[in-house]
Amino acid sequence: MYRPDSLWTWAFAGIAFVQAAVVLGLEGYVFAVFQEGLRPGATAQPQDRTIPTYLTLFIFGFVYQLVLVWDALRLKNTIQIICLCLYNLCLLIYAAVQINQIRDSVFDLSNPIGRPSSVDPKSNIWRDSKPFLVAIPCVIALGTILLSLVAWKLYDEFAWTIYKHISADLRMKRRFLTFQIYIALLKFDFFFFLGFTVQFVVIVLPSAEDREFGLTIAAIPVTILILVMAAYWTRREIKPGMFLIIALYFAALGYFIFKLVRIYEPGYKEKYAPAARSLTTFGVITVILIVITIVNACVCTHNFGKGLKPHISSRKTVQDEEKVTMTEMPSYSHQGPVPSRMTID
């Protein structure tokens, strides 16, 4: 089991952990205020599920981030470290979006049209929760700044560690760098794919007879399978599998664009209203990620058969008893000199 072994690795892990604990504590308080402010026996509305869904996504988002932090530090993978800073920035955007989304949901529950209010008249959910909702993006913004500063230090630290075990020419470095970026993208694709789907299923909640609802549920295991097979086929350099994966990426791109259009389409706008902003945020980020993933998948496929496979398939013990894994590159110095000696950072 890997443990941080330097000041900056401990700092990066510590900042991520403290940020997660503080944000989840604030979200938990907002959730408690919201639940206590609802009138007992009130008819369930889609807005009732807004805050529980946000809390669930934040829990999953930050727990998943902690897993990726451990993974990146274990692999000494600077690409993933940089991606984690960008991931934190996306969580910041999501936290900012949720402020107005929750305000609108509370207003709709307090001032409904054609039905009784779902909010206890003695409570003031928005007044009690607003300071904490504003504090959440502030905490994440501070965390993003601190993580970025530490990432800069880790860049230098990991560059030297990897330098001792890597010998590759410039072209091989570029191929390996593309592979690293692609694998990192798959890890982050998983969260945003799943986050969009969970919001759609829980907040929008179409009827059980709705075919779109069934297709959305079915998309969850299919998405996981696609991402797992994408990593496997890339590592094994299986071209037919990659052609299939790229085709599925284009299908996913069409699916998410369709969902984004559907959110604002007449006749469906009301159904999506409780989560329109957050779904749009996740949808746009997901579309951008898919486009970048498609480009990297094509480049990785183009690099098949050019000598990269032994570097990403080998397992070799290094000085600090860590194992070279699919996103680390072992030294092949016994094969003779190479044109140049470069770092993978």
PDB file of N, CA and C in Angstrom, residues 27-106:
ATOM      1  N   GLU A  27     -21.938  20.891   2.956  1.00  0.00           N
ATOM      2  CA  GLU A  27     -23.063  20.332   2.198  1.00  0.00           C
ATOM      3  C   GLU A  27     -24.009  19.560   3.123  1.00  0.00           C
ATOM      4  N   GLY A  28     -23.430  18.852   4.084  1.00  0.00           N
ATOM      5  CA  GLY A  28     -24.252  18.106   5.033  1.00  0.00           C
ATOM      6  C   GLY A  28     -25.134  19.023   5.857  1.00  0.00           C
ATOM      7  N   TYR A  29     -24.581  20.170   6.255  1.00  0.00           N
ATOM      8  CA  TYR A  29     -25.382  21.139   7.026  1.00  0.00           C
ATOM      9  C   TYR A  29     -26.515  21.695   6.170  1.00  0.00           C
ATOM     10  N   VAL A  30     -26.217  22.041   4.928  1.00  0.00           N
ATOM     11  CA  VAL A  30     -27.258  22.556   4.022  1.00  0.00           C
ATOM     12  C   VAL A  30     -28.351  21.511   3.837  1.00  0.00           C
ATOM     13  N   PHE A  31     -27.953  20.263   3.699  1.00  0.00           N
ATOM     14  CA  PHE A  31     -28.928  19.184   3.545  1.00  0.00           C
ATOM     15  C   PHE A  31     -29.836  19.087   4.773  1.00  0.00           C
ATOM     16  N   ALA A  32     -29.244  19.206   5.977  1.00  0.00           N
ATOM     17  CA  ALA A  32     -30.035  19.137   7.206  1.00  0.00           C
ATOM     18  C   ALA A  32     -31.022  20.301   7.295  1.00  0.00           C
ATOM     19  N   VAL A  33     -30.565  21.511   6.941  1.00  0.00           N
ATOM     20  CA  VAL A  33     -31.450  22.679   6.952  1.00  0.00           C
ATOM     21  C   VAL A  33     -32.609  22.484   5.982  1.00  0.00           C
ATOM     22  N   PHE A  34     -32.308  21.957   4.807  1.00  0.00           N
ATOM     23  CA  PHE A  34     -33.329  21.740   3.788  1.00  0.00           C
ATOM     24  C   PHE A  34     -34.366  20.720   4.257  1.00  0.00           C
ATOM     25  N   GLN A  35     -33.901  19.614   4.811  1.00  0.00           N
ATOM     26  CA  GLN A  35     -34.826  18.573   5.246  1.00  0.00           C
ATOM     27  C   GLN A  35     -35.709  19.034   6.400  1.00  0.00           C
ATOM     28  N   GLU A  36     -35.133  19.787   7.333  1.00  0.00           N
ATOM     29  CA  GLU A  36     -35.904  20.286   8.473  1.00  0.00           C
ATOM     30  C   GLU A  36     -36.917  21.347   8.050  1.00  0.00           C
ATOM     31  N   GLY A  37     -36.650  22.029   6.928  1.00  0.00           N
ATOM     32  CA  GLY A  37     -37.544  23.091   6.477  1.00  0.00           C
ATOM     33  C   GLY A  37     -38.733  22.618   5.676  1.00  0.00           C
ATOM     34  N   LEU A  38     -38.735  21.344   5.282  1.00  0.00           N
ATOM     35  CA  LEU A  38     -39.851  20.815   4.515  1.00  0.00           C
ATOM     36  C   LEU A  38     -41.040  20.510   5.423  1.00  0.00           C
ATOM     37  N   ARG A  39     -42.222  20.737   4.900  1.00  0.00           N
ATOM     38  CA  ARG A  39     -43.443  20.491   5.672  1.00  0.00           C
ATOM     39  C   ARG A  39     -43.734  18.992   5.693  1.00  0.00           C
ATOM     40  N   PRO A  40     -43.943  18.400   6.886  1.00  0.00           N
ATOM     41  CA  PRO A  40     -44.243  16.962   6.970  1.00  0.00           C
ATOM     42  C   PRO A  40     -45.513  16.620   6.184  1.00  0.00           C
ATOM     43  N   GLY A  41     -45.460  15.539   5.453  1.00  0.00           N
ATOM     44  CA  GLY A  41     -46.631  15.101   4.708  1.00  0.00           C
ATOM     45  C   GLY A  41     -46.847  15.790   3.384  1.00  0.00           C
ATOM     46  N   ALA A  42     -45.953  16.700   3.001  1.00  0.00           N
ATOM     47  CA  ALA A  42     -46.110  17.417   1.732  1.00  0.00           C
ATOM     48  C   ALA A  42     -45.881  16.469   0.559  1.00  0.00           C
ATOM     49  N   THR A  43     -46.568  16.731  -0.541  1.00  0.00           N
ATOM     50  CA  THR A  43     -46.423  15.918  -1.745  1.00  0.00           C
ATOM     51  C   THR A  43     -45.012  16.065  -2.309  1.00  0.00           C
ATOM     52  N   ALA A  44     -44.403  14.945  -2.630  1.00  0.00           N
ATOM     53  CA  ALA A  44     -43.036  14.972  -3.161  1.00  0.00           C
ATOM     54  C   ALA A  44     -42.990  15.678  -4.513  1.00  0.00           C
ATOM     55  N   GLN A  45     -41.980  16.522  -4.694  1.00  0.00           N
ATOM     56  CA  GLN A  45     -41.772  17.258  -5.932  1.00  0.00           C
ATOM     57  C   GLN A  45     -40.336  17.030  -6.425  1.00  0.00           C
ATOM     58  N   PRO A  46     -40.098  17.222  -7.731  1.00  0.00           N
ATOM     59  CA  PRO A  46     -38.722  17.054  -8.232  1.00  0.00           C
ATOM     60  C   PRO A  46     -37.720  17.938  -7.502  1.00  0.00           C
ATOM     61  N   GLN A  47     -38.141  19.139  -7.078  1.00  0.00           N
ATOM     62  CA  GLN A  47     -37.229  20.044  -6.375  1.00  0.00           C
ATOM     63  C   GLN A  47     -36.767  19.465  -5.045  1.00  0.00           C
ATOM     64  N   ASP A  48     -37.591  18.561  -4.446  1.00  0.00           N
ATOM     65  CA  ASP A  48     -37.206  17.943  -3.174  1.00  0.00           C
ATOM     66  C   ASP A  48     -35.913  17.151  -3.299  1.00  0.00           C
ATOM     67  N   ARG A  49     -35.627  16.680  -4.490  1.00  0.00           N
ATOM     68  CA  ARG A  49     -34.455  15.818  -4.690  1.00  0.00           C
ATOM     69  C   ARG A  49     -33.214  16.592  -5.107  1.00  0.00           C
ATOM     70  N   THR A  50     -33.337  17.917  -5.265  1.00  0.00           N
ATOM     71  CA  THR A  50     -32.214  18.708  -5.760  1.00  0.00           C
ATOM     72  C   THR A  50     -31.025  18.663  -4.812  1.00  0.00           C
ATOM     73  N   ILE A  51     -31.229  19.066  -3.555  1.00  0.00           N
ATOM     74  CA  ILE A  51     -30.115  19.122  -2.599  1.00  0.00           C
ATOM     75  C   ILE A  51     -29.573  17.728  -2.271  1.00  0.00           C
ATOM     76  N   PRO A  52     -30.424  16.704  -2.027  1.00  0.00           N
ATOM     77  CA  PRO A  52     -29.859  15.364  -1.804  1.00  0.00           C
ATOM     78  C   PRO A  52     -28.997  14.881  -2.968  1.00  0.00           C
ATOM     79  N   THR A  53     -29.405  15.221  -4.192  1.00  0.00           N
ATOM     80  CA  THR A  53     -28.620  14.796  -5.355  1.00  0.00           C
ATOM     81  C   THR A  53     -27.286  15.531  -5.415  1.00  0.00           C
ATOM     82  N   TYR A  54     -27.299  16.846  -5.152  1.00  0.00           N
ATOM     83  CA  TYR A  54     -26.045  17.600  -5.117  1.00  0.00           C
ATOM     84  C   TYR A  54     -25.106  17.039  -4.061  1.00  0.00           C
ATOM     85  N   LEU A  55     -25.665  16.738  -2.881  1.00  0.00           N
ATOM     86  CA  LEU A  55     -24.839  16.199  -1.809  1.00  0.00           C
ATOM     87  C   LEU A  55     -24.239  14.860  -2.213  1.00  0.00           C
ATOM     88  N   THR A  56     -25.049  14.006  -2.832  1.00  0.00           N
ATOM     89  CA  THR A  56     -24.556  12.708  -3.266  1.00  0.00           C
ATOM     90  C   THR A  56     -23.433  12.852  -4.289  1.00  0.00           C
ATOM     91  N   LEU A  57     -23.616  13.784  -5.241  1.00  0.00           N
ATOM     92  CA  LEU A  57     -22.581  13.992  -6.263  1.00  0.00           C
ATOM     93  C   LEU A  57     -21.298  14.544  -5.661  1.00  0.00           C
ATOM     94  N   PHE A  58     -21.435  15.451  -4.697  1.00  0.00           N
ATOM     95  CA  PHE A  58     -20.231  15.986  -4.056  1.00  0.00           C
ATOM     96  C   PHE A  58     -19.511  14.902  -3.262  1.00  0.00           C
ATOM     97  N   ILE A  59     -20.271  14.054  -2.574  1.00  0.00           N
ATOM     98  CA  ILE A  59     -19.644  12.953  -1.842  1.00  0.00           C
ATOM     99  C   ILE A  59     -18.876  12.061  -2.809  1.00  0.00           C
ATOM    100  N   PHE A  60     -19.549  11.658  -3.880  1.00  0.00           N
ATOM    101  CA  PHE A  60     -18.897  10.793  -4.871  1.00  0.00           C
ATOM    102  C   PHE A  60     -17.716  11.511  -5.525  1.00  0.00           C
ATOM    103  N   GLY A  61     -17.912  12.798  -5.872  1.00  0.00           N
ATOM    104  CA  GLY A  61     -16.870  13.557  -6.538  1.00  0.00           C
ATOM    105  C   GLY A  61     -15.603  13.686  -5.720  1.00  0.00           C
ATOM    106  N   PHE A  62     -15.754  13.974  -4.434  1.00  0.00           N
ATOM    107  CA  PHE A  62     -14.565  14.176  -3.604  1.00  0.00           C
ATOM    108  C   PHE A  62     -13.939  12.858  -3.160  1.00  0.00           C
ATOM    109  N   VAL A  63     -14.760  11.833  -2.928  1.00  0.00           N
ATOM    110  CA  VAL A  63     -14.194  10.517  -2.621  1.00  0.00           C
ATOM    111  C   VAL A  63     -13.413   9.998  -3.833  1.00  0.00           C
ATOM    112  N   TYR A  64     -13.995  10.177  -5.013  1.00  0.00           N
ATOM    113  CA  TYR A  64     -13.313   9.759  -6.243  1.00  0.00           C
ATOM    114  C   TYR A  64     -12.029  10.559  -6.445  1.00  0.00           C
ATOM    115  N   GLN A  65     -12.063  11.840  -6.098  1.00  0.00           N
ATOM    116  CA  GLN A  65     -10.858  12.657  -6.216  1.00  0.00           C
ATOM    117  C   GLN A  65      -9.758  12.137  -5.303  1.00  0.00           C
ATOM    118  N   LEU A  66     -10.112  11.741  -4.075  1.00  0.00           N
ATOM    119  CA  LEU A  66      -9.113  11.216  -3.153  1.00  0.00           C
ATOM    120  C   LEU A  66      -8.484   9.932  -3.698  1.00  0.00           C
ATOM    121  N   VAL A  67      -9.299   9.100  -4.344  1.00  0.00           N
ATOM    122  CA  VAL A  67      -8.769   7.878  -4.957  1.00  0.00           C
ATOM    123  C   VAL A  67      -7.786   8.227  -6.074  1.00  0.00           C
ATOM    124  N   LEU A  68      -8.148   9.209  -6.897  1.00  0.00           N
ATOM    125  CA  LEU A  68      -7.272   9.610  -8.001  1.00  0.00           C
ATOM    126  C   LEU A  68      -6.001  10.298  -7.497  1.00  0.00           C
ATOM    127  N   VAL A  69      -6.108  11.024  -6.380  1.00  0.00           N
ATOM    128  CA  VAL A  69      -4.915  11.635  -5.776  1.00  0.00           C
ATOM    129  C   VAL A  69      -3.945  10.553  -5.347  1.00  0.00           C
ATOM    130  N   TRP A  70      -4.450   9.547  -4.644  1.00  0.00           N
ATOM    131  CA  TRP A  70      -3.601   8.427  -4.217  1.00  0.00           C
ATOM    132  C   TRP A  70      -2.982   7.736  -5.433  1.00  0.00           C
ATOM    133  N   ASP A  71      -3.789   7.523  -6.464  1.00  0.00           N
ATOM    134  CA  ASP A  71      -3.315   6.862  -7.674  1.00  0.00           C
ATOM    135  C   ASP A  71      -2.219   7.680  -8.358  1.00  0.00           C
ATOM    136  N   ALA A  72      -2.422   8.989  -8.466  1.00  0.00           N
ATOM    137  CA  ALA A  72      -1.444   9.854  -9.139  1.00  0.00           C
ATOM    138  C   ALA A  72      -0.126   9.914  -8.367  1.00  0.00           C
ATOM    139  N   LEU A  73      -0.209  10.015  -7.044  1.00  0.00           N
ATOM    140  CA  LEU A  73       1.006  10.067  -6.238  1.00  0.00           C
ATOM    141  C   LEU A  73       1.742   8.733  -6.275  1.00  0.00           C
ATOM    142  N   ARG A  74       0.996   7.640  -6.269  1.00  0.00           N
ATOM    143  CA  ARG A  74       1.605   6.314  -6.331  1.00  0.00           C
ATOM    144  C   ARG A  74       2.362   6.117  -7.637  1.00  0.00           C
ATOM    145  N   LEU A  75       1.753   6.590  -8.739  1.00  0.00           N
ATOM    146  CA  LEU A  75       2.369   6.438 -10.050  1.00  0.00           C
ATOM    147  C   LEU A  75       3.378   7.530 -10.368  1.00  0.00           C
ATOM    148  N   LYS A  76       3.431   8.557  -9.500  1.00  0.00           N
ATOM    149  CA  LYS A  76       4.261   9.739  -9.762  1.00  0.00           C
ATOM    150  C   LYS A  76       3.943  10.294 -11.154  1.00  0.00           C
ATOM    151  N   ASN A  77       2.660  10.448 -11.410  1.00  0.00           N
ATOM    152  CA  ASN A  77       2.149  10.816 -12.726  1.00  0.00           C
ATOM    153  C   ASN A  77       1.781  12.296 -12.731  1.00  0.00           C
ATOM    154  N   THR A  78       2.643  13.126 -13.302  1.00  0.00           N
ATOM    155  CA  THR A  78       2.393  14.566 -13.295  1.00  0.00           C
ATOM    156  C   THR A  78       1.214  14.948 -14.190  1.00  0.00           C
ATOM    157  N   ILE A  79       0.948  14.166 -15.234  1.00  0.00           N
ATOM    158  CA  ILE A  79      -0.205  14.438 -16.089  1.00  0.00           C
ATOM    159  C   ILE A  79      -1.489  14.351 -15.262  1.00  0.00           C
ATOM    160  N   GLN A  80      -1.602  13.302 -14.475  1.00  0.00           N
ATOM    161  CA  GLN A  80      -2.801  13.127 -13.649  1.00  0.00           C
ATOM    162  C   GLN A  80      -2.874  14.170 -12.544  1.00  0.00           C
ATOM    163  N   ILE A  81      -1.737  14.579 -12.016  1.00  0.00           N
ATOM    164  CA  ILE A  81      -1.714  15.637 -11.003  1.00  0.00           C
ATOM    165  C   ILE A  81      -2.283  16.931 -11.581  1.00  0.00           C
ATOM    166  N   ILE A  82      -1.857  17.282 -12.795  1.00  0.00           N
ATOM    167  CA  ILE A  82      -2.377  18.489 -13.450  1.00  0.00           C
ATOM    168  C   ILE A  82      -3.866  18.349 -13.725  1.00  0.00           C
ATOM    169  N   CYS A  83      -4.273  17.173 -14.175  1.00  0.00           N
ATOM    170  CA  CYS A  83      -5.701  16.930 -14.436  1.00  0.00           C
ATOM    171  C   CYS A  83      -6.532  17.047 -13.162  1.00  0.00           C
ATOM    172  N   LEU A  84      -5.967  16.662 -12.030  1.00  0.00           N
ATOM    173  CA  LEU A  84      -6.691  16.785 -10.760  1.00  0.00           C
ATOM    174  C   LEU A  84      -6.937  18.248 -10.398  1.00  0.00           C
ATOM    175  N   CYS A  85      -5.998  19.110 -10.729  1.00  0.00           N
ATOM    176  CA  CYS A  85      -6.207  20.542 -10.498  1.00  0.00           C
ATOM    177  C   CYS A  85      -7.351  21.066 -11.376  1.00  0.00           C
ATOM    178  N   LEU A  86      -7.392  20.618 -12.631  1.00  0.00           N
ATOM    179  CA  LEU A  86      -8.483  21.007 -13.525  1.00  0.00           C
ATOM    180  C   LEU A  86      -9.805  20.409 -13.068  1.00  0.00           C
ATOM    181  N   TYR A  87      -9.762  19.199 -12.567  1.00  0.00           N
ATOM    182  CA  TYR A  87     -10.955  18.537 -12.013  1.00  0.00           C
ATOM    183  C   TYR A  87     -11.509  19.353 -10.840  1.00  0.00           C
ATOM    184  N   ASN A  88     -10.610  19.841  -9.987  1.00  0.00           N
ATOM    185  CA  ASN A  88     -11.026  20.666  -8.860  1.00  0.00           C
ATOM    186  C   ASN A  88     -11.691  21.950  -9.344  1.00  0.00           C
ATOM    187  N   LEU A  89     -11.161  22.495 -10.446  1.00  0.00           N
ATOM    188  CA  LEU A  89     -11.757  23.691 -11.034  1.00  0.00           C
ATOM    189  C   LEU A  89     -13.180  23.406 -11.529  1.00  0.00           C
ATOM    190  N   CYS A  90     -13.390  22.234 -12.096  1.00  0.00           N
ATOM    191  CA  CYS A  90     -14.741  21.846 -12.535  1.00  0.00           C
ATOM    192  C   CYS A  90     -15.692  21.712 -11.347  1.00  0.00           C
ATOM    193  N   LEU A  91     -15.199  21.162 -10.234  1.00  0.00           N
ATOM    194  CA  LEU A  91     -16.026  21.083  -9.030  1.00  0.00           C
ATOM    195  C   LEU A  91     -16.363  22.477  -8.506  1.00  0.00           C
ATOM    196  N   LEU A  92     -15.439  23.414  -8.677  1.00  0.00           N
ATOM    197  CA  LEU A  92     -15.689  24.800  -8.289  1.00  0.00           C
ATOM    198  C   LEU A  92     -16.836  25.389  -9.114  1.00  0.00           C
ATOM    199  N   ILE A  93     -16.802  25.160 -10.415  1.00  0.00           N
ATOM    200  CA  ILE A  93     -17.877  25.652 -11.289  1.00  0.00           C
ATOM    201  C   ILE A  93     -19.213  25.046 -10.875  1.00  0.00           C
ATOM    202  N   TYR A  94     -19.200  23.753 -10.599  1.00  0.00           N
ATOM    203  CA  TYR A  94     -20.433  23.062 -10.197  1.00  0.00           C
ATOM    204  C   TYR A  94     -20.960  23.619  -8.876  1.00  0.00           C
ATOM    205  N   ALA A  95     -20.058  23.905  -7.938  1.00  0.00           N
ATOM    206  CA  ALA A  95     -20.471  24.462  -6.648  1.00  0.00           C
ATOM    207  C   ALA A  95     -21.075  25.850  -6.807  1.00  0.00           C
ATOM    208  N   ALA A  96     -20.525  26.636  -7.736  1.00  0.00           N
ATOM    209  CA  ALA A  96     -21.072  27.973  -7.980  1.00  0.00           C
ATOM    210  C   ALA A  96     -22.450  27.893  -8.631  1.00  0.00           C
ATOM    211  N   VAL A  97     -22.613  26.939  -9.543  1.00  0.00           N
ATOM    212  CA  VAL A  97     -23.897  26.775 -10.236  1.00  0.00           C
ATOM    213  C   VAL A  97     -24.999  26.354  -9.264  1.00  0.00           C
ATOM    214  N   GLN A  98     -24.638  25.532  -8.289  1.00  0.00           N
ATOM    215  CA  GLN A  98     -25.667  24.998  -7.400  1.00  0.00           C
ATOM    216  C   GLN A  98     -26.314  26.080  -6.526  1.00  0.00           C
ATOM    217  N   ILE A  99     -25.659  27.217  -6.323  1.00  0.00           N
ATOM    218  CA  ILE A  99     -26.227  28.259  -5.465  1.00  0.00           C
ATOM    219  C   ILE A  99     -27.557  28.739  -6.039  1.00  0.00           C
ATOM    220  N   ASN A 100     -27.550  29.185  -7.291  1.00  0.00           N
ATOM    221  CA  ASN A 100     -28.789  29.666  -7.906  1.00  0.00           C
ATOM    222  C   ASN A 100     -29.779  28.534  -8.150  1.00  0.00           C
ATOM    223  N   GLN A 101     -29.266  27.343  -8.447  1.00  0.00           N
ATOM    224  CA  GLN A 101     -30.158  26.206  -8.676  1.00  0.00           C
ATOM    225  C   GLN A 101     -30.938  25.856  -7.410  1.00  0.00           C
ATOM    226  N   ILE A 102     -30.274  25.864  -6.265  1.00  0.00           N
ATOM    227  CA  ILE A 102     -30.947  25.567  -4.997  1.00  0.00           C
ATOM    228  C   ILE A 102     -31.873  26.707  -4.603  1.00  0.00           C
ATOM    229  N   ARG A 103     -31.445  27.939  -4.835  1.00  0.00           N
ATOM    230  CA  ARG A 103     -32.318  29.085  -4.544  1.00  0.00           C
ATOM    231  C   ARG A 103     -33.620  28.978  -5.321  1.00  0.00           C
ATOM    232  N   ASP A 104     -33.540  28.663  -6.612  1.00  0.00           N
ATOM    233  CA  ASP A 104     -34.746  28.536  -7.424  1.00  0.00           C
ATOM    234  C   ASP A 104     -35.623  27.379  -6.947  1.00  0.00           C
ATOM    235  N   SER A 105     -34.989  26.275  -6.545  1.00  0.00           N
ATOM    236  CA  SER A 105     -35.754  25.121  -6.062  1.00  0.00           C
ATOM    237  C   SER A 105     -36.498  25.454  -4.774  1.00  0.00           C
ATOM    238  N   VAL A 106     -35.825  26.159  -3.870  1.00  0.00           N
ATOM    239  CA  VAL A 106     -36.478  26.556  -2.612  1.00  0.00           C
ATOM    240  C   VAL A 106     -37.624  27.519  -2.892  1.00  0.00           C
TER     241      VAL A 106
END
